[in-house]
Amino acid sequence: MRIVLVVVIWIVIVGGLWAYVWQRDAAVVNTIAEKPIVELAEQSYSLEITPTFSTEVDPFALDTSDANTETLEVRLNGNQIPVTGIQLERGLTRTIPTLDGVVKGHNEIYLKASPPVSQHSLNHGIRIRLFENDSPIADHTLWNSRGSLVSGTVSFEIGSVQEDDHDH
Amino acid sequence: MFKKIAIAILTVLVSTHSLPARENKPVIVASTTQIADFARQIAGDRAIVKSILAPGADPHTYQVTPDDVQMVLGADLCLENGMHLEGKSWMATLAKDAKKPLVTTTAGIKPLVIEEEGESISDPHAWFSPRNVAVYVRNILNALNRLEPEHKSEFEARAQLFLQQLRVLDSWIREQVNRIPIQRRILVTTHDAFNYFCFEYKFNANNNFLSIAPVGWSTGAEVGGGMTPERRSMVIRSIKESGAPAIFVETTINPKQIREIAKETGVKIGGELYSDSMGPEGTAGETYIGMMRENVLLIVNALK
């Protein structure tokens, strides 16, 4: 009788422990994130980019296959802006004429470009100017540290004049 | 009696709150410490990465142990350097015997062809160029993406960060090496593992920008065997002829003989370089970037 009781208790303890750990790890939190309501800005926006270098394919890029050798990456509020065919050249201004996806409130432009590896000893920068109906509303220069890519974000508000930037 | 049982059950249940979640991480086994480091940079906490070679071990002469067989049997993915770095293809054999997938991480690298004992061979020490390491990283990333496709974006984010670190490392090395006058940019090491480094950063112009190891110094001699008096004189003559202001020993090589030879030639010892293996945990050379940084600082300080 005593041995049966020991076995039963053992099963209860071990089984209970196993069941507890199993159900705890299997539990999935099903929360539906509320999508923030965004309102597109009504004006038209364009972006001017002026680098201190001519871009070059980055030998340290994640993908160096022929189909993915873009030397410039621009994102607006996390969405990639098509820049196919835009080749940055030292001192020359290139324009993205239509910047779709600017919203009322806070916006963020991320930009990344690869300077030539051979110019490792130079600090490079890119000047970014944002236009609203041909009037400049943001003007920033992103700088790199020697040898790194030029990348950074420019934040701006639509509906207010506040802006700030953060570059690397 | 029942009170005691109830307390025991309660204690066990309360203590389970602090139990870690069940882990089901894939195991990646790399042949060398460098490849293990690259894999760790990409996999992060999503995988358990092990290296067969211990820090300081020599892949050319490594003898497989029963523990290595066990390690590979428990692997989900095996990584090798290839290009015959692993003497007698021991990693490929281990993976094949255990029926585990094997990825050659140097696939796609343009090898430097060198002459060794009258034969043309591809130099396997490709990691001495950070640009080549970018290829290692892409190969490991592809393998991890196949193994755990649900974590693809995470692997890519880590790989991207590591690639940017490699880019900065590469430009930093160029800047440091530039401090050495061109005529003093002569790198002589005990084992010609530094061909890719010399080629990338333009050392040894008189030797087609390839590594210089003293003539007569072979893999056998590096580990202490095969050093006859004739070979010793060849080594001494070779060091003198190279015009090197300093020579370097490597952490995987017994430095005793080269120190004696350096004494005889009057050339100073520049220090111990990390070569086929990285440093033990807790040392500056325990990561690839740390290992390269320490090597470059030693070289620049000795030659400038």
PDB file of C-alpha atoms in Angstrom, chain A residues 5 9 12-13 16-17 20-22 24-26 56-64 73 110 112-118 120-121 145-149 151, chain B residues 1-2 5 8-9 12-13 15-22 130-132 134 137-138 141 155-157 159-160 163-164 166-168 170-172 174-175 178:
ATOM      1  CA  LEU A   5       1.177   5.724  -2.497  1.00  0.00           C
ATOM      2  CA  ILE A   9       2.802  10.888  -5.347  1.00  0.00           C
ATOM      3  CA  VAL A  12       1.617  13.587  -9.404  1.00  0.00           C
ATOM      4  CA  ILE A  13       4.753  15.629  -8.720  1.00  0.00           C
ATOM      5  CA  GLY A  16       2.415  18.098 -12.641  1.00  0.00           C
ATOM      6  CA  LEU A  17       5.826  19.644 -13.119  1.00  0.00           C
ATOM      7  CA  TYR A  20       3.217  23.007 -15.950  1.00  0.00           C
ATOM      8  CA  VAL A  21       6.452  23.606 -17.888  1.00  0.00           C
ATOM      9  CA  TRP A  22       4.829  22.387 -21.119  1.00  0.00           C
ATOM     10  CA  ARG A  24       3.885  27.595 -19.786  1.00  0.00           C
ATOM     11  CA  ASP A  25       6.224  27.396 -22.790  1.00  0.00           C
ATOM     12  CA  ALA A  26       3.436  26.586 -25.223  1.00  0.00           C
ATOM     13  CA  GLU A  56      31.214  52.336 -55.191  1.00  0.00           C
ATOM     14  CA  VAL A  57      29.953  48.767 -54.761  1.00  0.00           C
ATOM     15  CA  ASP A  58      30.661  47.758 -51.176  1.00  0.00           C
ATOM     16  CA  PRO A  59      32.791  44.583 -50.976  1.00  0.00           C
ATOM     17  CA  PHE A  60      31.417  44.131 -47.462  1.00  0.00           C
ATOM     18  CA  ALA A  61      27.767  44.253 -48.509  1.00  0.00           C
ATOM     19  CA  LEU A  62      25.410  41.492 -47.467  1.00  0.00           C
ATOM     20  CA  ASP A  63      24.575  40.692 -51.066  1.00  0.00           C
ATOM     21  CA  THR A  64      27.088  41.358 -53.789  1.00  0.00           C
ATOM     22  CA  GLU A  73      19.719  53.020 -49.930  1.00  0.00           C
ATOM     23  CA  TYR A 110      17.218  56.840 -43.434  1.00  0.00           C
ATOM     24  CA  LYS A 112      23.031  54.724 -46.506  1.00  0.00           C
ATOM     25  CA  ALA A 113      25.699  55.003 -49.197  1.00  0.00           C
ATOM     26  CA  SER A 114      29.034  53.314 -49.706  1.00  0.00           C
ATOM     27  CA  PRO A 115      32.103  55.442 -50.376  1.00  0.00           C
ATOM     28  CA  PRO A 116      35.077  53.777 -52.101  1.00  0.00           C
ATOM     29  CA  VAL A 117      37.066  51.546 -49.745  1.00  0.00           C
ATOM     30  CA  SER A 118      40.237  53.043 -51.214  1.00  0.00           C
ATOM     31  CA  HIS A 120      39.437  54.990 -46.211  1.00  0.00           C
ATOM     32  CA  SER A 121      41.526  57.839 -44.901  1.00  0.00           C
ATOM     33  CA  SER A 145      33.837  57.889 -39.497  1.00  0.00           C
ATOM     34  CA  ARG A 146      36.839  56.758 -41.538  1.00  0.00           C
ATOM     35  CA  GLY A 147      36.255  53.591 -43.486  1.00  0.00           C
ATOM     36  CA  SER A 148      32.631  53.148 -42.576  1.00  0.00           C
ATOM     37  CA  LEU A 149      29.536  53.610 -44.701  1.00  0.00           C
ATOM     38  CA  SER A 151      24.528  56.343 -42.942  1.00  0.00           C
TER      39      SER A 151
ATOM     40  CA  MET B   1       2.326  12.806   6.408  1.00  0.00           C
ATOM     41  CA  PHE B   2      -0.084  14.524   3.967  1.00  0.00           C
ATOM     42  CA  ILE B   5       3.602  15.884   0.874  1.00  0.00           C
ATOM     43  CA  ALA B   8       6.842  19.244  -1.023  1.00  0.00           C
ATOM     44  CA  ILE B   9       4.454  19.657  -3.986  1.00  0.00           C
ATOM     45  CA  VAL B  12       8.383  22.135  -6.366  1.00  0.00           C
ATOM     46  CA  LEU B  13       5.638  24.130  -8.079  1.00  0.00           C
ATOM     47  CA  SER B  15      10.468  26.694  -7.745  1.00  0.00           C
ATOM     48  CA  THR B  16       9.410  25.937 -11.343  1.00  0.00           C
ATOM     49  CA  HIS B  17       8.614  29.614 -11.843  1.00  0.00           C
ATOM     50  CA  SER B  18      12.317  30.206 -12.134  1.00  0.00           C
ATOM     51  CA  LEU B  19      12.971  27.302 -14.546  1.00  0.00           C
ATOM     52  CA  PRO B  20      14.395  28.423 -17.892  1.00  0.00           C
ATOM     53  CA  ALA B  21      12.247  27.907 -20.988  1.00  0.00           C
ATOM     54  CA  ARG B  22      12.885  24.750 -22.992  1.00  0.00           C
ATOM     55  CA  PRO B 130      38.786  40.927 -44.128  1.00  0.00           C
ATOM     56  CA  ARG B 131      37.363  41.058 -47.674  1.00  0.00           C
ATOM     57  CA  ASN B 132      37.611  37.278 -47.801  1.00  0.00           C
ATOM     58  CA  ALA B 134      32.979  38.829 -45.970  1.00  0.00           C
ATOM     59  CA  VAL B 137      30.146  35.440 -43.584  1.00  0.00           C
ATOM     60  CA  ARG B 138      27.872  35.211 -46.643  1.00  0.00           C
ATOM     61  CA  LEU B 141      24.639  33.193 -43.452  1.00  0.00           C
ATOM     62  CA  PHE B 155      20.738  36.392 -39.031  1.00  0.00           C
ATOM     63  CA  GLU B 156      20.909  38.986 -41.793  1.00  0.00           C
ATOM     64  CA  ALA B 157      20.823  41.881 -39.330  1.00  0.00           C
ATOM     65  CA  ALA B 159      25.665  39.597 -40.497  1.00  0.00           C
ATOM     66  CA  GLN B 160      25.200  43.149 -41.714  1.00  0.00           C
ATOM     67  CA  LEU B 163      30.262  43.084 -42.233  1.00  0.00           C
ATOM     68  CA  GLN B 164      30.330  46.763 -41.328  1.00  0.00           C
ATOM     69  CA  LEU B 166      34.938  44.154 -41.068  1.00  0.00           C
ATOM     70  CA  ARG B 167      34.829  47.158 -43.379  1.00  0.00           C
ATOM     71  CA  VAL B 168      36.009  49.439 -40.591  1.00  0.00           C
ATOM     72  CA  ASP B 170      39.945  46.777 -43.162  1.00  0.00           C
ATOM     73  CA  SER B 171      40.292  50.547 -43.420  1.00  0.00           C
ATOM     74  CA  TRP B 172      41.856  50.733 -39.970  1.00  0.00           C
ATOM     75  CA  ARG B 174      45.274  50.169 -44.152  1.00  0.00           C
ATOM     76  CA  GLU B 175      45.729  53.297 -42.067  1.00  0.00           C
ATOM     77  CA  ASN B 178      50.568  53.054 -43.982  1.00  0.00           C
TER      78      ASN B 178
END
